[in-house]
Amino acid sequence: MYFVGSIISLILITLCGLFLVFANYSTRHKFLSQWAIFCIWWLKITLNITTNIIGQENVNKSPCVIISNHQSTWETLAFQTIFPAHTWVLKKELLWLPIFGWSLALLKPIIINRGDKLKAIKKVIKQGTDRLNKGISIVIFPEGTRQPYKQIGEYQNGGSAIAKKSGFKIVPVFHNAGHLWPKGGFVKKPGVITVVIGEPISDLNLSASEITEKIRNWTLEQENLFNN
């Protein structure tokens, strides 16, 4: 029932979205966020999956670099409802997905080819700085791909490098969506997904790798706190 409602709503949003090609970014984001709000509400109604947000006061109204662990499709929907105007760092293959990928393309994502890491990091820094200067936050999953529940993968330095280059703050985020909506899992379980939004990091005097390590250690602390 959840998938039926989501797919029907996404098709309708996409048909309407044909007109969004000519709209500015703010209009596109607001419009697509309504679909995400519906999906999160629909999860609650049909599957009894709810969200507990800790640290809501740390949501930055000004542009920032949002660095989060990655476990599920859930966060790509939920973040649209939690954070102000933002876009994503994505692997190019995601844009090939019918409807969903096309919708992502409307949000000016930073598309990377993971086969060429050096070129990818340069592109992320350049385009990420450009988006931030235009008032658009950047969401990046430094693990690069979804991880199994209770696992935190190695963090890449892209998000920290963007912040150092641009001077914008970093907002670290942890969630445990994988225990209800796992990677590659069709069946979802009822329950509460916890999202922890950490205090913004504005001291960028450390190296990108040191900042990344600091964020990953914070994420591991949240993992131990909420998943044990």
Coordinates of C-alpha atoms in Angstrom, one line a residue:
M1 CA 0.0 0.0 0.0
Y2 CA 2.9 2.4 0.8
F3 CA 4.5 1.8 -2.6
V4 CA 1.3 2.2 -4.5
G5 CA 0.6 5.6 -2.9
S6 CA 4.2 6.8 -3.3
I7 CA 4.4 5.8 -6.9
I8 CA 1.1 7.4 -7.8
S9 CA 2.0 10.6 -6.0
L10 CA 5.5 10.6 -7.7
I11 CA 4.0 10.2 -11.1
L12 CA 1.7 13.1 -10.5
I13 CA 4.5 15.2 -9.1
T14 CA 6.7 14.3 -12.1
L15 CA 3.9 15.3 -14.6
C16 CA 3.6 18.6 -12.8
G17 CA 7.4 18.8 -12.6
L18 CA 7.5 19.1 -16.4
F19 CA 6.7 22.8 -15.8
L20 CA 9.3 23.1 -13.1
V21 CA 12.1 22.9 -15.7
F22 CA 11.4 26.6 -16.3
A23 CA 11.1 27.5 -12.6
N24 CA 13.8 28.7 -10.3
Y25 CA 15.6 26.5 -7.8
S26 CA 13.6 27.7 -4.8
T27 CA 10.3 26.9 -6.5
R28 CA 11.5 23.4 -7.5
H29 CA 12.7 22.6 -4.0
K30 CA 9.5 23.7 -2.3
F31 CA 7.4 21.7 -4.8
L32 CA 9.4 18.5 -4.5
S33 CA 9.5 18.8 -0.8
Q34 CA 5.8 18.5 -0.7
W35 CA 6.1 15.1 -2.3
A36 CA 8.7 14.1 0.4
I37 CA 6.4 15.4 3.1
F38 CA 3.6 13.2 1.7
C39 CA 5.9 10.1 1.6
I40 CA 7.0 10.5 5.2
W41 CA 3.3 11.0 6.3
W42 CA 2.3 8.0 4.2
L43 CA 5.0 5.9 5.9
K44 CA 3.4 6.8 9.3
I45 CA -0.1 6.1 8.1
T46 CA 0.5 2.8 6.3
L47 CA 3.5 1.3 8.1
N48 CA 3.6 3.1 11.4
I49 CA 7.2 4.4 10.8
T50 CA 7.7 7.7 12.7
T51 CA 10.6 10.0 13.2
N52 CA 12.2 11.4 16.4
I53 CA 14.5 14.4 15.7
I54 CA 17.1 15.3 18.3
G55 CA 18.9 18.7 17.8
Q56 CA 16.3 20.4 15.6
E57 CA 17.7 23.7 16.9
N58 CA 20.9 22.9 15.1
V59 CA 19.3 23.1 11.7
N60 CA 21.0 26.0 9.9
K61 CA 18.8 28.5 8.1
S62 CA 21.9 29.7 6.3
P63 CA 23.7 27.5 3.7
C64 CA 25.9 24.7 5.2
V65 CA 27.5 21.4 4.4
I66 CA 25.3 18.6 5.8
I67 CA 27.4 15.4 6.4
S68 CA 25.4 12.3 7.2
N69 CA 25.7 8.5 7.4
H70 CA 23.9 6.6 4.7
Q71 CA 21.7 3.5 5.4
S72 CA 18.5 3.7 3.4
T73 CA 16.4 5.5 0.8
W74 CA 14.5 7.0 3.7
E75 CA 17.0 9.8 4.4
T76 CA 16.7 11.1 0.8
L77 CA 13.0 11.7 1.5
A78 CA 13.3 12.8 5.2
F79 CA 16.0 15.4 4.7
Q80 CA 13.8 17.2 2.2
T81 CA 11.4 17.7 5.1
I82 CA 14.0 18.6 7.8
F83 CA 16.5 20.9 6.1
P84 CA 16.0 24.2 4.1
A85 CA 16.9 24.4 0.4
H86 CA 19.6 21.9 -0.4
T87 CA 21.0 19.7 -3.1
W88 CA 23.0 16.5 -3.1
V89 CA 26.3 15.0 -4.2
L90 CA 25.2 11.9 -6.3
K91 CA 26.7 9.2 -8.4
K92 CA 25.6 9.7 -12.0
E93 CA 23.8 6.4 -12.2
L94 CA 21.0 7.7 -9.9
L95 CA 19.8 10.1 -12.5
W96 CA 19.0 7.2 -14.8
L97 CA 16.3 6.0 -12.4
P98 CA 12.9 6.7 -14.0
I99 CA 10.9 9.4 -12.3
F100 CA 12.9 9.4 -9.0
G101 CA 16.2 10.2 -10.8
W102 CA 14.5 12.8 -13.0
S103 CA 13.1 14.5 -9.9
L104 CA 16.6 14.6 -8.3
A105 CA 17.9 16.3 -11.5
L106 CA 15.6 19.3 -10.8
L107 CA 17.5 20.1 -7.6
K108 CA 20.8 20.9 -9.3
P109 CA 22.7 18.0 -7.8
I110 CA 26.5 17.6 -8.1
I111 CA 27.0 14.6 -10.3
I112 CA 30.2 12.6 -9.9
N113 CA 31.8 9.7 -11.6
R114 CA 33.2 7.5 -8.8
G115 CA 35.6 5.8 -11.2
D116 CA 37.7 8.9 -11.3
K117 CA 38.2 10.0 -7.7
L118 CA 40.5 12.9 -8.2
K119 CA 38.3 14.5 -10.9
A120 CA 35.3 13.8 -8.7
I121 CA 36.7 15.6 -5.6
K122 CA 37.7 18.6 -7.7
K123 CA 34.2 18.8 -9.1
V124 CA 32.6 18.4 -5.7
I125 CA 34.7 21.3 -4.3
K126 CA 34.1 23.6 -7.2
Q127 CA 30.4 23.0 -7.7
G128 CA 29.7 22.7 -4.0
T129 CA 31.3 26.1 -3.3
D130 CA 29.2 27.5 -6.2
R131 CA 25.9 26.1 -4.8
L132 CA 26.7 27.3 -1.2
N133 CA 27.5 30.8 -2.5
K134 CA 24.0 30.8 -4.2
G135 CA 22.3 30.0 -0.9
I136 CA 21.9 26.2 -1.4
S137 CA 23.1 23.8 1.2
I138 CA 24.9 20.6 0.2
V139 CA 24.1 17.1 1.5
I140 CA 26.9 14.6 1.2
F141 CA 27.1 11.0 2.3
P142 CA 30.8 10.5 2.9
E143 CA 30.5 6.7 3.0
G144 CA 29.7 6.8 -0.7
T145 CA 27.0 4.1 -0.6
R146 CA 24.4 2.8 1.8
Q147 CA 25.7 0.7 4.7
P148 CA 24.0 -2.1 6.6
Y149 CA 22.3 -1.3 9.9
K150 CA 24.8 -0.8 12.8
Q151 CA 27.7 -0.2 10.5
I152 CA 29.5 3.1 9.8
G153 CA 31.7 2.9 6.7
E154 CA 34.9 4.9 6.1
Y155 CA 34.2 8.6 5.5
Q156 CA 35.7 10.3 2.4
N157 CA 36.9 13.9 2.7
G158 CA 34.7 15.6 0.1
G159 CA 32.3 17.3 2.5
S160 CA 35.1 18.6 4.7
A161 CA 37.0 19.8 1.7
I162 CA 34.0 21.8 0.5
A163 CA 33.6 23.4 3.9
K164 CA 37.3 24.4 4.1
K165 CA 37.3 25.8 0.6
S166 CA 34.0 27.8 0.9
G167 CA 34.2 28.7 4.6
F168 CA 30.6 27.5 5.3
K169 CA 29.8 25.5 8.4
I170 CA 29.4 21.8 8.6
V171 CA 26.3 20.2 10.2
P172 CA 26.9 16.5 11.2
V173 CA 23.9 14.2 11.1
F174 CA 23.3 10.6 12.3
H175 CA 20.2 8.4 11.8
N176 CA 19.4 4.8 12.2
A177 CA 16.8 4.3 9.4
G178 CA 18.5 1.0 8.4
H179 CA 16.8 -0.9 11.2
L180 CA 13.3 -0.2 9.7
W181 CA 14.1 0.5 6.0
P182 CA 17.3 -1.5 5.3
K183 CA 19.6 -1.3 2.3
G184 CA 18.0 -3.2 -0.5
G185 CA 15.1 -4.2 1.7
F186 CA 11.6 -4.3 0.2
V187 CA 9.9 -5.2 3.6
K188 CA 9.8 -2.3 6.1
K189 CA 9.2 -2.6 9.8
P190 CA 7.1 -0.3 12.0
G191 CA 9.0 1.7 14.6
V192 CA 10.8 5.0 15.3
I193 CA 13.7 6.3 13.3
T194 CA 16.0 8.5 15.3
V195 CA 17.8 11.5 13.7
V196 CA 20.5 13.4 15.6
I197 CA 21.5 16.8 14.2
G198 CA 24.8 17.8 15.8
E199 CA 26.0 21.3 16.6
P200 CA 27.4 23.1 13.5
I201 CA 31.2 22.9 13.1
S202 CA 32.6 26.3 12.2
D203 CA 36.2 25.8 13.3
L204 CA 37.8 24.7 10.0
N205 CA 41.4 25.2 10.9
L206 CA 42.1 21.4 11.0
S207 CA 42.9 19.5 7.8
A208 CA 40.0 18.1 5.8
S209 CA 40.9 14.5 6.9
E210 CA 41.1 15.6 10.5
I211 CA 37.6 17.3 10.3
T212 CA 36.3 14.1 8.6
E213 CA 37.7 11.9 11.3
K214 CA 36.1 14.2 14.0
I215 CA 32.7 13.9 12.3
R216 CA 33.0 10.1 11.9
N217 CA 33.9 9.7 15.6
W218 CA 30.9 11.7 16.5
T219 CA 28.8 9.5 14.3
L220 CA 30.2 6.4 15.9
E221 CA 29.3 7.8 19.4
Q222 CA 25.7 8.3 18.2
E223 CA 25.6 4.8 16.8
N224 CA 26.7 3.3 20.1
L225 CA 24.2 5.5 22.0
F226 CA 21.1 4.8 20.0
N227 CA 21.7 1.4 18.5
N228 CA 22.8 -0.6 21.6

